[in-house]
mmCIF file of C-alpha atoms in Angstrom:
data_model
loop_
_atom_site.group_PDB
_atom_site.id
_atom_site.type_symbol
_atom_site.label_atom_id
_atom_site.label_comp_id
_atom_site.label_asym_id
_atom_site.label_seq_id
_atom_site.Cartn_x
_atom_site.Cartn_y
_atom_site.Cartn_z
ATOM 1 C CA ALA A 179 -0.461 17.493 6.231
ATOM 2 C CA GLN A 180 0.393 15.206 3.293
ATOM 3 C CA SER A 181 -2.444 13.740 1.168
ATOM 4 C CA VAL A 182 -3.035 12.297 -2.229
ATOM 5 C CA THR A 183 -5.852 12.452 -4.523
ATOM 6 C CA GLN A 184 -6.930 10.030 -7.356
ATOM 7 C CA PRO A 185 -9.992 11.608 -8.955
ATOM 8 C CA ASP A 186 -10.876 8.608 -10.964
ATOM 9 C CA ILE A 187 -12.560 5.972 -9.035
ATOM 10 C CA HIS A 188 -12.977 3.495 -12.262
ATOM 11 C CA ILE A 189 -11.701 3.786 -15.801
ATOM 12 C CA THR A 190 -12.422 1.411 -18.490
ATOM 13 C CA VAL A 191 -9.919 1.394 -21.695
ATOM 14 C CA SER A 192 -10.031 -0.823 -24.508
ATOM 15 C CA GLU A 193 -7.199 -3.016 -24.997
ATOM 16 C CA GLY A 194 -4.498 -1.450 -27.257
ATOM 17 C CA ALA A 195 -5.526 1.910 -26.321
ATOM 18 C CA SER A 196 -3.473 4.427 -24.217
ATOM 19 C CA LEU A 197 -3.902 5.247 -20.352
ATOM 20 C CA GLU A 198 -3.304 7.997 -18.148
ATOM 21 C CA LEU A 199 -4.222 7.666 -14.521
ATOM 22 C CA ARG A 200 -4.246 10.933 -12.420
ATOM 23 C CA CYS A 201 -2.507 11.517 -9.001
ATOM 24 C CA ASN A 202 -2.350 14.766 -7.425
ATOM 25 C CA TYR A 203 -0.619 15.285 -4.078
ATOM 26 C CA SER A 204 -0.559 17.961 -1.390
ATOM 27 C CA TYR A 205 2.993 18.163 0.336
ATOM 28 C CA GLY A 206 5.143 20.990 1.501
ATOM 29 C CA ALA A 207 8.247 20.142 -0.547
ATOM 30 C CA THR A 208 8.908 17.644 -3.270
ATOM 31 C CA PRO A 209 8.018 14.087 -1.795
ATOM 32 C CA TYR A 210 8.856 10.867 -2.673
ATOM 33 C CA LEU A 211 6.162 9.546 -5.167
ATOM 34 C CA PHE A 212 5.225 6.118 -6.017
ATOM 35 C CA TRP A 213 2.614 4.062 -7.965
ATOM 36 C CA TYR A 214 1.345 0.696 -6.748
ATOM 37 C CA VAL A 215 -0.730 -1.685 -8.761
ATOM 38 C CA GLN A 216 -2.851 -4.309 -7.119
ATOM 39 C CA SER A 217 -4.406 -7.331 -8.786
ATOM 40 C CA PRO A 218 -7.337 -8.872 -7.372
ATOM 41 C CA GLY A 219 -6.539 -11.007 -4.371
ATOM 42 C CA GLN A 220 -2.744 -10.068 -4.228
ATOM 43 C CA GLY A 221 -0.782 -7.409 -2.311
ATOM 44 C CA LEU A 222 0.698 -4.407 -3.825
ATOM 45 C CA GLN A 223 3.518 -4.352 -6.279
ATOM 46 C CA LEU A 224 5.767 -1.279 -6.835
ATOM 47 C CA LEU A 225 5.500 0.071 -10.537
ATOM 48 C CA LEU A 226 7.614 2.819 -10.223
ATOM 49 C CA LYS A 227 8.931 5.660 -8.113
ATOM 50 C CA TYR A 228 10.427 9.468 -8.377
ATOM 51 C CA PHE A 229 12.952 10.608 -5.950
ATOM 52 C CA SER A 230 14.601 13.105 -7.843
ATOM 53 C CA GLY A 231 16.230 14.094 -11.361
ATOM 54 C CA ASP A 232 14.538 13.308 -14.459
ATOM 55 C CA THR A 233 10.805 13.855 -14.027
ATOM 56 C CA LEU A 234 9.802 11.175 -16.419
ATOM 57 C CA VAL A 235 10.127 7.753 -14.603
ATOM 58 C CA GLN A 236 9.982 4.490 -16.381
ATOM 59 C CA GLY A 237 8.759 1.522 -14.387
ATOM 60 C CA ILE A 238 7.858 -2.086 -14.873
ATOM 61 C CA LYS A 239 5.299 -3.455 -17.346
ATOM 62 C CA GLY A 240 5.521 -0.554 -19.866
ATOM 63 C CA PHE A 241 4.477 1.957 -17.253
ATOM 64 C CA GLU A 242 5.891 5.290 -16.827
ATOM 65 C CA ALA A 243 4.929 8.451 -14.723
ATOM 66 C CA GLU A 244 5.710 12.105 -15.071
ATOM 67 C CA PHE A 245 6.188 14.388 -12.102
ATOM 68 C CA LYS A 246 5.075 17.844 -12.696
ATOM 69 C CA ARG A 247 6.012 20.209 -9.741
ATOM 70 C CA SER A 248 3.838 22.982 -10.930
ATOM 71 C CA GLN A 249 0.902 21.052 -11.083
ATOM 72 C CA SER A 250 1.556 18.863 -7.936
ATOM 73 C CA SER A 251 0.726 15.703 -10.255
ATOM 74 C CA PHE A 252 2.290 12.343 -10.863
ATOM 75 C CA ASN A 253 0.066 10.817 -13.474
ATOM 76 C CA LEU A 254 0.707 7.319 -14.843
ATOM 77 C CA ARG A 255 0.651 6.369 -18.197
ATOM 78 C CA LYS A 256 0.818 3.546 -20.763
ATOM 79 C CA PRO A 257 0.949 3.905 -24.465
ATOM 80 C CA SER A 258 -1.190 0.530 -25.112
ATOM 81 C CA VAL A 259 -2.880 -1.149 -22.564
ATOM 82 C CA HIS A 260 -3.126 -4.889 -22.332
ATOM 83 C CA TRP A 261 -5.918 -7.011 -21.025
ATOM 84 C CA SER A 262 -3.491 -8.044 -18.069
ATOM 85 C CA ASP A 263 -3.396 -4.506 -16.812
ATOM 86 C CA ALA A 264 -6.634 -4.892 -15.334
ATOM 87 C CA ALA A 265 -6.384 -4.012 -11.768
ATOM 88 C CA GLU A 266 -6.225 -1.292 -9.220
ATOM 89 C CA TYR A 267 -3.639 1.414 -9.097
ATOM 90 C CA PHE A 268 -2.679 3.382 -6.194
ATOM 91 C CA CYS A 269 -0.467 6.674 -5.926
ATOM 92 C CA ALA A 270 1.441 7.141 -2.722
ATOM 93 C CA VAL A 271 3.719 10.070 -1.339
ATOM 94 C CA GLY A 272 6.333 9.760 1.376
ATOM 95 C CA ALA A 273 8.126 12.432 3.301
ATOM 96 C CA ARG A 274 11.652 13.243 2.377
ATOM 97 C CA GLY A 275 14.223 12.662 4.994
ATOM 98 C CA SER A 276 12.101 10.825 7.108
ATOM 99 C CA GLN A 277 11.466 6.953 7.511
ATOM 100 C CA GLY A 278 7.849 7.112 8.004
ATOM 101 C CA ASN A 279 5.126 5.549 5.950
ATOM 102 C CA LEU A 280 3.549 6.189 2.806
ATOM 103 C CA ILE A 281 0.253 8.031 2.377
ATOM 104 C CA PHE A 282 -2.004 6.127 -0.213
ATOM 105 C CA GLY A 283 -4.634 7.739 -2.339
ATOM 106 C CA LYS A 284 -7.891 5.653 -2.574
ATOM 107 C CA GLY A 285 -7.083 3.961 -5.881
ATOM 108 C CA THR A 286 -8.265 3.817 -9.518
ATOM 109 C CA LYS A 287 -9.521 0.673 -10.557
ATOM 110 C CA LEU A 288 -8.746 -0.082 -14.338
ATOM 111 C CA SER A 289 -11.115 -2.385 -16.358
ATOM 112 C CA VAL A 290 -10.064 -3.477 -19.989
ATOM 113 C CA LYS A 291 -12.528 -4.088 -22.543
ATOM 114 C CA PRO A 292 -11.523 -6.591 -25.412
ATOM 115 C CA ASP B 141 14.629 -13.707 -2.222
ATOM 116 C CA ALA B 142 11.699 -13.929 -0.350
ATOM 117 C CA GLY B 143 9.426 -11.013 -0.030
ATOM 118 C CA VAL B 144 7.309 -10.326 2.943
ATOM 119 C CA ILE B 145 5.845 -13.217 4.414
ATOM 120 C CA GLN B 146 2.193 -13.241 6.025
ATOM 121 C CA SER B 147 0.050 -15.804 7.684
ATOM 122 C CA PRO B 148 -2.727 -16.686 7.930
ATOM 123 C CA ARG B 149 -3.637 -15.721 4.213
ATOM 124 C CA HIS B 150 -7.198 -16.373 5.057
ATOM 125 C CA GLU B 151 -9.048 -16.555 8.378
ATOM 126 C CA VAL B 152 -12.746 -16.684 9.168
ATOM 127 C CA THR B 153 -13.549 -16.333 12.903
ATOM 128 C CA GLU B 154 -16.526 -15.786 15.104
ATOM 129 C CA MET B 155 -17.122 -12.559 16.821
ATOM 130 C CA GLY B 156 -15.376 -12.331 20.282
ATOM 131 C CA GLN B 157 -12.640 -14.612 19.325
ATOM 132 C CA GLU B 158 -8.868 -13.593 19.299
ATOM 133 C CA VAL B 159 -7.101 -13.005 16.039
ATOM 134 C CA THR B 160 -3.496 -13.132 15.703
ATOM 135 C CA LEU B 161 -1.738 -12.108 11.999
ATOM 136 C CA ARG B 162 1.940 -12.910 11.598
ATOM 137 C CA CYS B 163 4.590 -11.323 9.468
ATOM 138 C CA LYS B 164 8.271 -11.671 8.399
ATOM 139 C CA PRO B 165 9.596 -8.986 6.870
ATOM 140 C CA ILE B 166 12.268 -9.046 4.084
ATOM 141 C CA SER B 167 15.409 -9.681 5.624
ATOM 142 C CA GLY B 168 17.654 -6.707 6.121
ATOM 143 C CA HIS B 169 14.686 -4.422 6.291
ATOM 144 C CA ASN B 170 14.330 -2.586 9.179
ATOM 145 C CA SER B 171 10.878 -0.837 9.127
ATOM 146 C CA LEU B 172 7.771 -2.743 9.150
ATOM 147 C CA PHE B 173 4.408 -1.623 8.533
ATOM 148 C CA TRP B 174 0.709 -2.931 9.039
ATOM 149 C CA TYR B 175 -1.919 -1.621 6.857
ATOM 150 C CA ARG B 176 -5.650 -2.324 6.739
ATOM 151 C CA GLN B 177 -7.716 -2.453 3.287
ATOM 152 C CA THR B 178 -11.324 -2.063 3.131
ATOM 153 C CA MET B 179 -13.768 -1.042 0.413
ATOM 154 C CA MET B 180 -14.911 2.020 2.574
ATOM 155 C CA ARG B 181 -11.874 3.446 3.818
ATOM 156 C CA GLY B 182 -9.100 2.143 1.392
ATOM 157 C CA LEU B 183 -5.481 1.523 2.616
ATOM 158 C CA GLU B 184 -4.946 2.671 6.254
ATOM 159 C CA LEU B 185 -1.736 2.480 8.113
ATOM 160 C CA LEU B 186 -2.295 0.956 11.509
ATOM 161 C CA ILE B 187 1.233 1.219 13.118
ATOM 162 C CA TYR B 188 4.927 0.975 11.747
ATOM 163 C CA PHE B 189 8.107 0.047 13.373
ATOM 164 C CA ASN B 190 11.659 1.039 12.965
ATOM 165 C CA ASN B 191 14.189 -1.072 14.255
ATOM 166 C CA ASN B 192 11.610 -3.029 16.130
ATOM 167 C CA VAL B 193 10.337 -0.242 18.177
ATOM 168 C CA PRO B 194 6.890 1.189 17.395
ATOM 169 C CA ILE B 195 6.870 4.699 15.919
ATOM 170 C CA ASP B 196 3.605 5.702 14.961
ATOM 171 C CA ASP B 197 0.442 3.620 16.264
ATOM 172 C CA SER B 198 -2.008 6.522 15.894
ATOM 173 C CA GLY B 199 -3.648 4.347 13.006
ATOM 174 C CA MET B 200 -4.548 1.793 15.328
ATOM 175 C CA PRO B 201 -8.603 1.666 15.659
ATOM 176 C CA GLU B 202 -8.941 1.038 19.349
ATOM 177 C CA ASP B 203 -7.545 -0.960 22.563
ATOM 178 C CA ARG B 204 -8.684 -4.016 20.734
ATOM 179 C CA PHE B 205 -5.786 -3.929 18.570
ATOM 180 C CA SER B 206 -2.171 -4.523 19.285
ATOM 181 C CA ALA B 207 1.069 -5.172 17.485
ATOM 182 C CA LYS B 208 4.423 -6.094 18.588
ATOM 183 C CA MET B 209 7.717 -6.740 16.960
ATOM 184 C CA PRO B 210 9.745 -8.874 19.373
ATOM 185 C CA ASN B 211 12.898 -9.137 16.909
ATOM 186 C CA ALA B 212 13.784 -7.886 13.304
ATOM 187 C CA SER B 213 12.382 -10.941 11.405
ATOM 188 C CA PHE B 214 8.864 -11.169 13.085
ATOM 189 C CA SER B 215 5.879 -9.069 13.998
ATOM 190 C CA THR B 216 2.413 -9.882 15.135
ATOM 191 C CA LEU B 217 -1.038 -7.711 14.874
ATOM 192 C CA LYS B 218 -3.507 -8.915 17.513
ATOM 193 C CA ILE B 219 -7.297 -8.276 17.758
ATOM 194 C CA GLN B 220 -8.902 -9.268 20.845
ATOM 195 C CA PRO B 221 -11.871 -9.499 20.913
ATOM 196 C CA SER B 222 -12.852 -9.345 17.141
ATOM 197 C CA GLU B 223 -15.731 -7.816 15.751
ATOM 198 C CA PRO B 224 -17.458 -8.050 12.317
ATOM 199 C CA ARG B 225 -16.404 -4.742 11.573
ATOM 200 C CA ASP B 226 -12.769 -5.668 11.688
ATOM 201 C CA SER B 227 -13.192 -7.908 8.468
ATOM 202 C CA ALA B 228 -10.673 -6.693 5.979
ATOM 203 C CA VAL B 229 -7.526 -7.499 4.447
ATOM 204 C CA TYR B 230 -4.420 -6.787 6.672
ATOM 205 C CA PHE B 231 -1.319 -6.089 4.765
ATOM 206 C CA CYS B 232 2.192 -6.380 6.244
ATOM 207 C CA ALA B 233 5.095 -4.444 4.611
ATOM 208 C CA SER B 234 8.580 -3.591 5.081
ATOM 209 C CA SER B 235 11.226 -1.228 4.056
ATOM 210 C CA LEU B 236 15.034 -0.202 4.215
ATOM 211 C CA ASP B 237 15.881 3.146 5.969
ATOM 212 C CA SER B 238 18.172 3.759 2.676
ATOM 213 C CA SER B 239 15.483 3.105 0.225
ATOM 214 C CA GLY B 240 13.811 6.215 0.281
ATOM 215 C CA ASN B 241 10.416 4.737 1.786
ATOM 216 C CA THR B 242 10.063 2.318 -0.888
ATOM 217 C CA ILE B 243 7.645 -0.072 1.008
ATOM 218 C CA TYR B 244 7.397 -3.897 -0.187
ATOM 219 C CA PHE B 245 4.039 -5.410 0.654
ATOM 220 C CA GLY B 246 3.035 -9.077 1.662
ATOM 221 C CA GLU B 247 0.402 -10.666 0.033
ATOM 222 C CA GLY B 248 -2.250 -9.639 2.704
ATOM 223 C CA SER B 249 -4.331 -11.738 5.395
ATOM 224 C CA TRP B 250 -7.818 -11.850 4.533
ATOM 225 C CA LEU B 251 -10.078 -11.720 7.800
ATOM 226 C CA THR B 252 -13.737 -12.331 7.993
ATOM 227 C CA VAL B 253 -15.105 -12.133 11.377
ATOM 228 C CA VAL B 254 -18.820 -13.342 11.673
#
């Protein structure tokens, strides 16, 4: 069965510092991979996605993520965090070849210190 | 382009009352999803439709919950009778078959049952 693990429930970083949010997945083949962001009181917004090809994926707001098949990981990174990045981040996997739903991780809440 | 539109955005109702949440997916999208988000359980898929047909409703918690999609541009999620434990944010989302499971979320309906 597919599953997604985000091991960090809450992370605090200083503004301007680098960020890495971890995501590990369990799936029998290479899935579709996604990162979404949710600001307080808002819906989920797609940051980036990996389908195939280059394993380093660029997204919106200066985020990137790297798919590492050997580690079953899809970690999200940003070189310099801004206060407006404070939000909750969700990693998700989807099964290739089906039009089913996405399986979401529990989320990582990011706080940014001035 | 309009995104996924949900109504109401906020609802407070008394236990035992019927609640109906509404969703208009993105025009042209042929898959529609209802998710529930709570602090304890995170983001859970309740049901999803493909071409207006329910494909997987295994996430619907009990018979008090029902969902319909009478046409490609409208869906409802109904709770009857409502209970305090149904208090959550309910998200509707939609996707296009050819988009590789990229799901676009609405802003959510924030339900409080007292």
